[in-house]
Tab-separated table of C-alpha atoms in Angstrom:
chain	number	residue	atom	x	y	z
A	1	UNK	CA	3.362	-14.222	-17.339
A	2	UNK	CA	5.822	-17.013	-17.765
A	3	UNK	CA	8.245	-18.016	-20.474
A	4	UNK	CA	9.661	-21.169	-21.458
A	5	UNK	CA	13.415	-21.725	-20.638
A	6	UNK	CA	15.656	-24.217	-21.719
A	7	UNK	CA	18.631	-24.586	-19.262
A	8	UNK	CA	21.369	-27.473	-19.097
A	9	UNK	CA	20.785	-29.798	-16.367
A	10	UNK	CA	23.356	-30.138	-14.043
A	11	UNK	CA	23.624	-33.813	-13.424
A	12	UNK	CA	23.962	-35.639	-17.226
A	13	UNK	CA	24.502	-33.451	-18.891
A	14	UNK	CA	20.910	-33.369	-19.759
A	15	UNK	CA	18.257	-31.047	-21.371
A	16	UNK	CA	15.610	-29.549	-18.984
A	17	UNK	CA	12.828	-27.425	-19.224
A	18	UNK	CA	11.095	-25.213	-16.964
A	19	UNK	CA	9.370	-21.914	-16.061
A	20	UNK	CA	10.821	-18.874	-15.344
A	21	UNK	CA	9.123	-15.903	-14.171
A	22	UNK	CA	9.077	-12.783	-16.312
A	23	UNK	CA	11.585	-10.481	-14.739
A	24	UNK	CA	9.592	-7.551	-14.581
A	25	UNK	CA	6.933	-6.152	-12.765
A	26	UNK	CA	3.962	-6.585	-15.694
A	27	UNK	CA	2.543	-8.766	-13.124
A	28	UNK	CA	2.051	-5.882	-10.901
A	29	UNK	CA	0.470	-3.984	-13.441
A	30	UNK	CA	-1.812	-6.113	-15.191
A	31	UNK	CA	-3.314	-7.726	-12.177
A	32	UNK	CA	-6.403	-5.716	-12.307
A	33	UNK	CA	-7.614	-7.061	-8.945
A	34	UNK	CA	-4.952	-5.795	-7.104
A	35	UNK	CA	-6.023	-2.882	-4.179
A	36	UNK	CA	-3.280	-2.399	-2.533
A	37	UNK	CA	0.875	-2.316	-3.132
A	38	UNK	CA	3.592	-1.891	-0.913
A	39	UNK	CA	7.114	-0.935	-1.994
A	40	UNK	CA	9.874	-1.606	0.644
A	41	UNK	CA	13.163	-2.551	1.823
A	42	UNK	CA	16.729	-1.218	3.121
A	43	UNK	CA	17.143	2.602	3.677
A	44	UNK	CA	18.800	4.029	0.237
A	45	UNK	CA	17.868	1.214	-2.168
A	46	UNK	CA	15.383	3.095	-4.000
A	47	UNK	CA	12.136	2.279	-2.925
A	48	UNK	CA	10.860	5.665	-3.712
A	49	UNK	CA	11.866	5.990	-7.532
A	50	UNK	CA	10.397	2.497	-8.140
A	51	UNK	CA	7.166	2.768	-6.157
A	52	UNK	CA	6.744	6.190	-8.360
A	53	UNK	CA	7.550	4.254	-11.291
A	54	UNK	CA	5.077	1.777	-10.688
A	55	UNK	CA	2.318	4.155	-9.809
A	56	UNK	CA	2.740	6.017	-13.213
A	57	UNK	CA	2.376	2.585	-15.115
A	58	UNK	CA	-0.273	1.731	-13.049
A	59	UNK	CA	-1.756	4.847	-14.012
A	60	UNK	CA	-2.035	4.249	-17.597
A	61	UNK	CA	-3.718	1.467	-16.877
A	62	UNK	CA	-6.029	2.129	-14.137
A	63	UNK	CA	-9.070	4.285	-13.602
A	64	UNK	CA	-7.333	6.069	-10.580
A	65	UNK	CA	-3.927	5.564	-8.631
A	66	UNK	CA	-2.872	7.196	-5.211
A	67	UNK	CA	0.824	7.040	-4.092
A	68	UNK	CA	1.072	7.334	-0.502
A	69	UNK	CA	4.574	7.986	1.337
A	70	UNK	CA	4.458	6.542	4.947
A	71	UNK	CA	8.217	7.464	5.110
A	72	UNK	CA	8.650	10.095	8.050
A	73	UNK	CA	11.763	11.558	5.977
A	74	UNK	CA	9.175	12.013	3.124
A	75	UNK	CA	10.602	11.841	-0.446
A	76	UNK	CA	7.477	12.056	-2.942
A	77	UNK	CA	7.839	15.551	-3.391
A	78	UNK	CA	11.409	15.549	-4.172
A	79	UNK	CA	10.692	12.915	-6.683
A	80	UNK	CA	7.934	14.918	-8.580
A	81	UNK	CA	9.304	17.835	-7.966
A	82	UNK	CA	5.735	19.288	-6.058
A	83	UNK	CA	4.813	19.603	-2.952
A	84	UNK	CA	2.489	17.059	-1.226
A	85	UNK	CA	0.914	17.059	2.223
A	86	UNK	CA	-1.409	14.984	4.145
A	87	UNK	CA	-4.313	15.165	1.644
A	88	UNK	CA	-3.803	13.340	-1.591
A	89	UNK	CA	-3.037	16.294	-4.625
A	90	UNK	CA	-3.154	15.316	-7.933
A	91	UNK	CA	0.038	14.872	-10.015
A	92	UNK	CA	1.118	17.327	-12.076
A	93	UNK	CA	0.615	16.205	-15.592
A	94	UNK	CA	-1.837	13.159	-14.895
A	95	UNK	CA	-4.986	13.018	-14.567
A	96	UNK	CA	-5.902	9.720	-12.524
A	97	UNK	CA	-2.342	9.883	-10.179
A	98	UNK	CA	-2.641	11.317	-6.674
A	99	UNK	CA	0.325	11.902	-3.951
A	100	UNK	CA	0.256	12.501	-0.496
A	101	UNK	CA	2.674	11.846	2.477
A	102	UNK	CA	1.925	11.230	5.922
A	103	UNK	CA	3.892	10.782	9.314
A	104	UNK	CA	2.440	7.605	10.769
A	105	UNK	CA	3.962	8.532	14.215
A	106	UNK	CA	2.591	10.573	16.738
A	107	UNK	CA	4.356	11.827	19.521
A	108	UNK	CA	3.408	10.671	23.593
A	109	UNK	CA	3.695	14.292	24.370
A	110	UNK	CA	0.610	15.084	22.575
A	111	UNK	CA	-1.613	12.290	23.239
A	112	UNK	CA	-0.597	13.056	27.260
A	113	UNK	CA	-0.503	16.739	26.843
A	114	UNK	CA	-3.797	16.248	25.977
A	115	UNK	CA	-5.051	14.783	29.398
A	116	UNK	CA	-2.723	16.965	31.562
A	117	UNK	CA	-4.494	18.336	34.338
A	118	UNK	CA	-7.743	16.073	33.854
A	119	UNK	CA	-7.104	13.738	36.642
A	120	UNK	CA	-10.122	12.099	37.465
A	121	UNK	CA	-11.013	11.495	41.276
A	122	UNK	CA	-12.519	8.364	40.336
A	123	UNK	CA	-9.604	6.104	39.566
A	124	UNK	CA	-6.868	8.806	39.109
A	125	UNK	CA	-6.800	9.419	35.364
A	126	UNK	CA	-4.829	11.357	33.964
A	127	UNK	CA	-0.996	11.237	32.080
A	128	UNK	CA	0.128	8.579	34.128
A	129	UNK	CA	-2.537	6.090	32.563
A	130	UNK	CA	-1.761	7.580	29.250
A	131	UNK	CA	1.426	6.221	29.893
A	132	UNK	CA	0.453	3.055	31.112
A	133	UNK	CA	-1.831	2.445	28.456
A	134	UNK	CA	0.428	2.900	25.525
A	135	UNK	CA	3.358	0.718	27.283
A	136	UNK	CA	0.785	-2.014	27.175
A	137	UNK	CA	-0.198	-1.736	23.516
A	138	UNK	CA	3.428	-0.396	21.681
A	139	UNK	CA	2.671	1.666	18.534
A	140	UNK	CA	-1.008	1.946	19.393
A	141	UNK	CA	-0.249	5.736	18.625
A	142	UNK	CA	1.122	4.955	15.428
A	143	UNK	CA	-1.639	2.593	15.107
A	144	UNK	CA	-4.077	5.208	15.610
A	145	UNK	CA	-2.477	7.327	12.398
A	146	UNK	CA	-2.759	4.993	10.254
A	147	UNK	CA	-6.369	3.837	11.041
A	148	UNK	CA	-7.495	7.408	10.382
A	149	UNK	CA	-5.349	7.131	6.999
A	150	UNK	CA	-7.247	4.111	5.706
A	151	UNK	CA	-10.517	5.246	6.560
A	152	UNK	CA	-9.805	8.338	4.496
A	153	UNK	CA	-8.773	5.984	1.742
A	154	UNK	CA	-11.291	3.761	1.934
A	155	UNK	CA	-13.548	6.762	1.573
A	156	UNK	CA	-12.013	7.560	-1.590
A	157	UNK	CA	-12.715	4.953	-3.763
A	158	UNK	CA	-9.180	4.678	-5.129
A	159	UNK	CA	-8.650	1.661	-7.447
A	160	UNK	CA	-5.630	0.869	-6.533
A	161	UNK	CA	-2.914	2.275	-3.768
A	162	UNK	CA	0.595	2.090	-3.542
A	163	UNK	CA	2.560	2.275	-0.605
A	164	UNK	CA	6.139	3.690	-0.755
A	165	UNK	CA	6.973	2.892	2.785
A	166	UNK	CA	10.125	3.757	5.381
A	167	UNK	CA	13.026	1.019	5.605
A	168	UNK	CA	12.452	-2.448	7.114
A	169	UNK	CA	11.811	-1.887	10.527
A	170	UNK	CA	9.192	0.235	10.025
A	171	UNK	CA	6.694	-1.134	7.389
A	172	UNK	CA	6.785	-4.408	9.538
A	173	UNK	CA	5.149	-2.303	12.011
A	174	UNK	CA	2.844	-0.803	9.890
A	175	UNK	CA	1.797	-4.318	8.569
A	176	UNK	CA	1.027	-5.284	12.151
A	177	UNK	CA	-0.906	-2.399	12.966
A	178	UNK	CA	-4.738	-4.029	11.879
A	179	UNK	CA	-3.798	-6.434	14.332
A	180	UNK	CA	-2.566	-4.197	16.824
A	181	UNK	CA	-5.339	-1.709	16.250
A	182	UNK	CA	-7.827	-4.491	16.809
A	183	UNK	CA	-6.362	-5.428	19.711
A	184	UNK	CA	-5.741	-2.200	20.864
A	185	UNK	CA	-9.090	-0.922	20.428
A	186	UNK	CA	-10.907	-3.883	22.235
A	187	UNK	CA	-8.429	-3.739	25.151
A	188	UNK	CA	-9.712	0.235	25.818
A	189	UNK	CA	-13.305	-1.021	25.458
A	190	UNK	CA	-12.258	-3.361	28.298
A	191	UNK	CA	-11.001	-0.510	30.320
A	192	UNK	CA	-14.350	1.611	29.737
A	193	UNK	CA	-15.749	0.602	33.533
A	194	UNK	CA	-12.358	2.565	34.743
A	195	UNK	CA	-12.489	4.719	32.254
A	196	UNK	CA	-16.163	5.454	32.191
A	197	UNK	CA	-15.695	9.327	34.354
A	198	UNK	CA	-13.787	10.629	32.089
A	199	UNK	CA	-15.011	9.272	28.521
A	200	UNK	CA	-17.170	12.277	27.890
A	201	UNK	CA	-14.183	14.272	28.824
A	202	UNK	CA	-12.224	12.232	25.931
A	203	UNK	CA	-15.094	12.088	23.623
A	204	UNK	CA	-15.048	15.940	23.926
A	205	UNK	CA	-11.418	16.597	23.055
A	206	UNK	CA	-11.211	14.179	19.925
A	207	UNK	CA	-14.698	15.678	18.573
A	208	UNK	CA	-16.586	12.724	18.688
A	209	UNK	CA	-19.371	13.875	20.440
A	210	UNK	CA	-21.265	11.848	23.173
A	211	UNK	CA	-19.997	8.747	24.943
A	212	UNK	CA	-22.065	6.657	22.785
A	213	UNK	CA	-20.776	8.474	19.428
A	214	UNK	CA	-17.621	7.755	20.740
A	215	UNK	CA	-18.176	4.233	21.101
A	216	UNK	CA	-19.412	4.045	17.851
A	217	UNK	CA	-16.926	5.567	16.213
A	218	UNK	CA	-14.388	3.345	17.728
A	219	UNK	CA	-16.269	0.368	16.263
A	220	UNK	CA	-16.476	1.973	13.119
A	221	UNK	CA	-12.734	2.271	13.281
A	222	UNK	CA	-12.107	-1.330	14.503
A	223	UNK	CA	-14.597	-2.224	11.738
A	224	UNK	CA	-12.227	-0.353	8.687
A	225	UNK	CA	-9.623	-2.267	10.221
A	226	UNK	CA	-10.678	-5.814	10.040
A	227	UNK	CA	-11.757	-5.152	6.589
A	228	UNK	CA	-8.249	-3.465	6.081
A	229	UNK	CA	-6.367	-6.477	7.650
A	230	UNK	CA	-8.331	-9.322	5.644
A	231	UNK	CA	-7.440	-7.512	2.178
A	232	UNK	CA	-3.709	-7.710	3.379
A	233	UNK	CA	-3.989	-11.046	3.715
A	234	UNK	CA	-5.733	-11.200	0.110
A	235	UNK	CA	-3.663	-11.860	-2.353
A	236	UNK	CA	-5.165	-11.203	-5.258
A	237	UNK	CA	-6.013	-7.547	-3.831
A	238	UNK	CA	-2.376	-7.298	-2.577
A	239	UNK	CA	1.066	-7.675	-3.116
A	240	UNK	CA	4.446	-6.554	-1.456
A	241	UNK	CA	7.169	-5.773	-3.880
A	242	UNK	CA	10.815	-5.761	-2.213
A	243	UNK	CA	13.683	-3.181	-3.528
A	244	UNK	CA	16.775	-4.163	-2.815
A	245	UNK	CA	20.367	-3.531	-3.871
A	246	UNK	CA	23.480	-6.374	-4.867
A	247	UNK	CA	24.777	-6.106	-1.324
A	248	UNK	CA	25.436	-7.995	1.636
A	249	UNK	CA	23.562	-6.017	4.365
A	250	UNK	CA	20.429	-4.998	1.554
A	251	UNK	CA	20.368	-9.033	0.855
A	252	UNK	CA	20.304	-9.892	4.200
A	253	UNK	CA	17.024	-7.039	4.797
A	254	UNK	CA	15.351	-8.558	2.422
A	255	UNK	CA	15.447	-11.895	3.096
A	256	UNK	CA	14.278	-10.881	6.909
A	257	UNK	CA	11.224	-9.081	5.136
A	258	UNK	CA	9.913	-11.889	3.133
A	259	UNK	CA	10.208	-13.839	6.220
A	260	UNK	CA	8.105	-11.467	7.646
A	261	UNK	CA	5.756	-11.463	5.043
A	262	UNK	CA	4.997	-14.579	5.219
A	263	UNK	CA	4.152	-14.532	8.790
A	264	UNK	CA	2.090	-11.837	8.281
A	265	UNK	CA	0.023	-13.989	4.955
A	266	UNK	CA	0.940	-10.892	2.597
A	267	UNK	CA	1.940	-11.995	-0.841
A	268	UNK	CA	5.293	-11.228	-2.224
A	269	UNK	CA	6.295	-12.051	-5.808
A	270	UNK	CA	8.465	-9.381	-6.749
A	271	UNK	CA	12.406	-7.980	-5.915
A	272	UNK	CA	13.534	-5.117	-8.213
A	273	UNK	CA	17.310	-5.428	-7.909
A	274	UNK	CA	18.162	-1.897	-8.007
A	275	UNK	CA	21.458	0.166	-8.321
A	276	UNK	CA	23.334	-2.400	-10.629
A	277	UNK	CA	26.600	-1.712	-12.456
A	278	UNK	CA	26.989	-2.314	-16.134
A	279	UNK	CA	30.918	-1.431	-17.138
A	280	UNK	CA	31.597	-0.061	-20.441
A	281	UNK	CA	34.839	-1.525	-21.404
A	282	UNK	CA	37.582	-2.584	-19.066
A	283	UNK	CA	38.896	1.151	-18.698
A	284	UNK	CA	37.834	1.383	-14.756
A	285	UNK	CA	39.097	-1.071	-12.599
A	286	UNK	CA	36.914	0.064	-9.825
A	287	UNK	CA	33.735	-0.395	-11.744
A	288	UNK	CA	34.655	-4.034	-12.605
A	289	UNK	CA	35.545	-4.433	-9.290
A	290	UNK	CA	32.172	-3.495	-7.849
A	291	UNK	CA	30.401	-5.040	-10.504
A	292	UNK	CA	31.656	-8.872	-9.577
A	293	UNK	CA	30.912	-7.936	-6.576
A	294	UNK	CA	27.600	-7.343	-6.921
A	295	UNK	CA	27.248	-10.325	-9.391
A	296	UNK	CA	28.016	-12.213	-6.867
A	297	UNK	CA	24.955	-10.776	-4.516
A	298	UNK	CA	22.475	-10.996	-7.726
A	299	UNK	CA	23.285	-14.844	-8.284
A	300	UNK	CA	22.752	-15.357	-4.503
A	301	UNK	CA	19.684	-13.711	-5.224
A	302	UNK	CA	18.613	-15.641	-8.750
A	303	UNK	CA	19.496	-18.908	-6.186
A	304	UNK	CA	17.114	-17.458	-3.236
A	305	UNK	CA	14.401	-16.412	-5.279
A	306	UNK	CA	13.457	-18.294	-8.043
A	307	UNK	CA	9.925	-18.654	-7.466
A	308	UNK	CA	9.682	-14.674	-7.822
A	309	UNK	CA	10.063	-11.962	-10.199
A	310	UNK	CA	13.077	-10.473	-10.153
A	311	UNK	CA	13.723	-7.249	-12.228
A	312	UNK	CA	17.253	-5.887	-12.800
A	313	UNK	CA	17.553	-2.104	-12.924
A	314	UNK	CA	20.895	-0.555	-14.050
A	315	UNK	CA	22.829	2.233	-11.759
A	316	UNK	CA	21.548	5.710	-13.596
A	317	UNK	CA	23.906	8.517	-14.438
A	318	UNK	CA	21.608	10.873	-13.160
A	319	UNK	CA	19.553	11.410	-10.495
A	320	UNK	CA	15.605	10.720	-11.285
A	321	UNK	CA	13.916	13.976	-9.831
A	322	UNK	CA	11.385	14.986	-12.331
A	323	UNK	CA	7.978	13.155	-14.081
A	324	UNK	CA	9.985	13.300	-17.087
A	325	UNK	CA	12.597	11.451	-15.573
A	326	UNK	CA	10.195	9.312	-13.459
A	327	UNK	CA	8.386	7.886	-16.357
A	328	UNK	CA	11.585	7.206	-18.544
A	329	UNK	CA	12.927	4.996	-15.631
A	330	UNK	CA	9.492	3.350	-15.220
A	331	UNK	CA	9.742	2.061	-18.673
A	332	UNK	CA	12.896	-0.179	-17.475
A	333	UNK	CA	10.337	-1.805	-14.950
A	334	UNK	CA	8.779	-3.568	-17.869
A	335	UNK	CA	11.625	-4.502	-20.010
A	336	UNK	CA	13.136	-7.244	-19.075
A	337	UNK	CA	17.119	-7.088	-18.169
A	338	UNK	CA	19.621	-9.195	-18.197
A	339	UNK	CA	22.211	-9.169	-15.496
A	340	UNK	CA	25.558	-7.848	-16.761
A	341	UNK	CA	28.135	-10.441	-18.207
A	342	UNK	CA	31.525	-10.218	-16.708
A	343	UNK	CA	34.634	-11.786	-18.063
């Protein structure tokens, strides 16, 4: 949704007009099309109060919502105040809003621990190939998590998921995973001749029956996947919504993830500027002080940006740990804000 705004050219002193983009995030919520949502950025910004926020409006609106944290230092719970685990739980209070929170990491230990003392005579199998096989394919046990994740989701028949995800570093490696797993997965099928003595043995200690069920369930897998990876790419099924906060370093993080976006093909229209300062009077000289500072950031960001929605969310007095609290703050997501006006 766009609305008209007149603004004072610079050169003539001339009249101009031209479209600016809502600054909120109703375009989130009334895309009805959209599957999935990610919410990320710098550690500390936020990301988890406004991806909550923006699954409870999205949950007035559509026919089922599930939040997922992929966050290894896990904050949903906190933020509803109830405990989640890897199974999605409803939401206390809703109907239609499901939580859960996984750990998209697995440790080497227990993918080798697993083959410990099944060398094979037939090519020498055992830890040592573990090792070499995950040094070829980084994050392919990460990878793994998270393809077992989306089948469960895809399962589901959510309508729409949202993502609150860990700081930078880590949802860029979560967005590569389809193409890792893909990858990944036809690089062991490759390796089946060498692996062939011991695939039973494998097939055996992940439950997945026979060789051949194995197979198949790999392809199934690489099958989720490439469906998984072209709705990334979709965007009318989904969008990436940055959090970020008026500061040099969260600035900079941002910037480097919409870079990466775009590499990736994953829409982004959104940054919630989160965090900001709005001084009552001119009573606290440390306030003021902060707040040019940051006015400076969100200007730099008005400049950078102005093909996206940005939303402006004021620096609570409180911290926002309960629904109550949740859904008060998601509210502001909607309302449009004006930066604050400094003399």
């Amino acid at each position: 949704q766009k609305k008209t705004m007149e603004v004072q050219a610079a050169v003539g002193g001339t009249t101009e007009e031209w479209e600016a983009l809502e600054p909120s995030v109703r375009n989130i919520i009334e895309t009805d099309t959209l599957k999935w949502i990610f919410v990320g950025g710098k550690g500390g910004v936020g990301k988890t109060t406004c991806s909550c926020s923006i699954a409870i409006q999205l949950a007035k609106v559509r026919k089922s919502v599930l939040i997922i944290s992929t966050d290894p230092a896990h904050n949903l719970s906190d933020a509803f105040g109830q405990k989640f685990n890897g199974a999605p739980s409803i939401v206390e209070g809703y109907s239609n809003l499901f939580a859960m929170e996984i750990d998209p990491t697995v440790e080497k230990e227990e993918l080798e621990g697993l083959f410990m003392g099944q060398q094979s005579q037939q090519g020498g199998f055992g830890p040592a190939m573990i090792q070499e096989l995950m040094g070829s394919l980084p994050g392919i046990d990460e990878a793994m998590s998270f393809a077992e994740v989306m089948k469960l989701v895809q399962t589901m028949q959510f309508s729409v998921i949202v993502f609150d995800t860990a700081p930078t570093g880590h949802t860029l490696r979560l967005l590569s995973f389809p193409t890792l797993l893909d990858k990944g997965i036809g690089k062991l099928m490759s390796f089946k001749s060498k692996l062939g003595p011991i695939f039973s043995q494998m097939a055996t200690m992940f439950n997945m029956g026979d060789e051949e069920q194995m197979v198949g369930k790999m392809e199934a897998t690489k099958k989720v996947i490439e469906e998984v990876n072209i709705q990334f790419k979709d965007p009318d099924l989904t969008s990436f919504v940055c959090v970020c906060i008026p500061e040099f370093l969260s600035l900079y993080e941002t910037e480097r993830l919409v870079q990466e976006l775009n590499k990736f093909d994953i829409d982004t229209q959104n940054i919630i500027v989160n965090q900001v300062l709005f001084p009552e009077g001119d009573t606290c000289a440390l306030c003021n002080a902060r707040a040019r500072m940051q006015k400076k950031y969100i200007d730099q960001i008005y400049d950078l940006y102005e093909d996206f929605h940005i939303t402006v969310l004021p620096l609570q007095k409180e911290e926002i740990r309960t629904v109550a609290s949740l859904e008060q703050f998601s509210e502001k997501l909607l309302t449009p804000t004006k930066p604050p006006v400094l003399p």
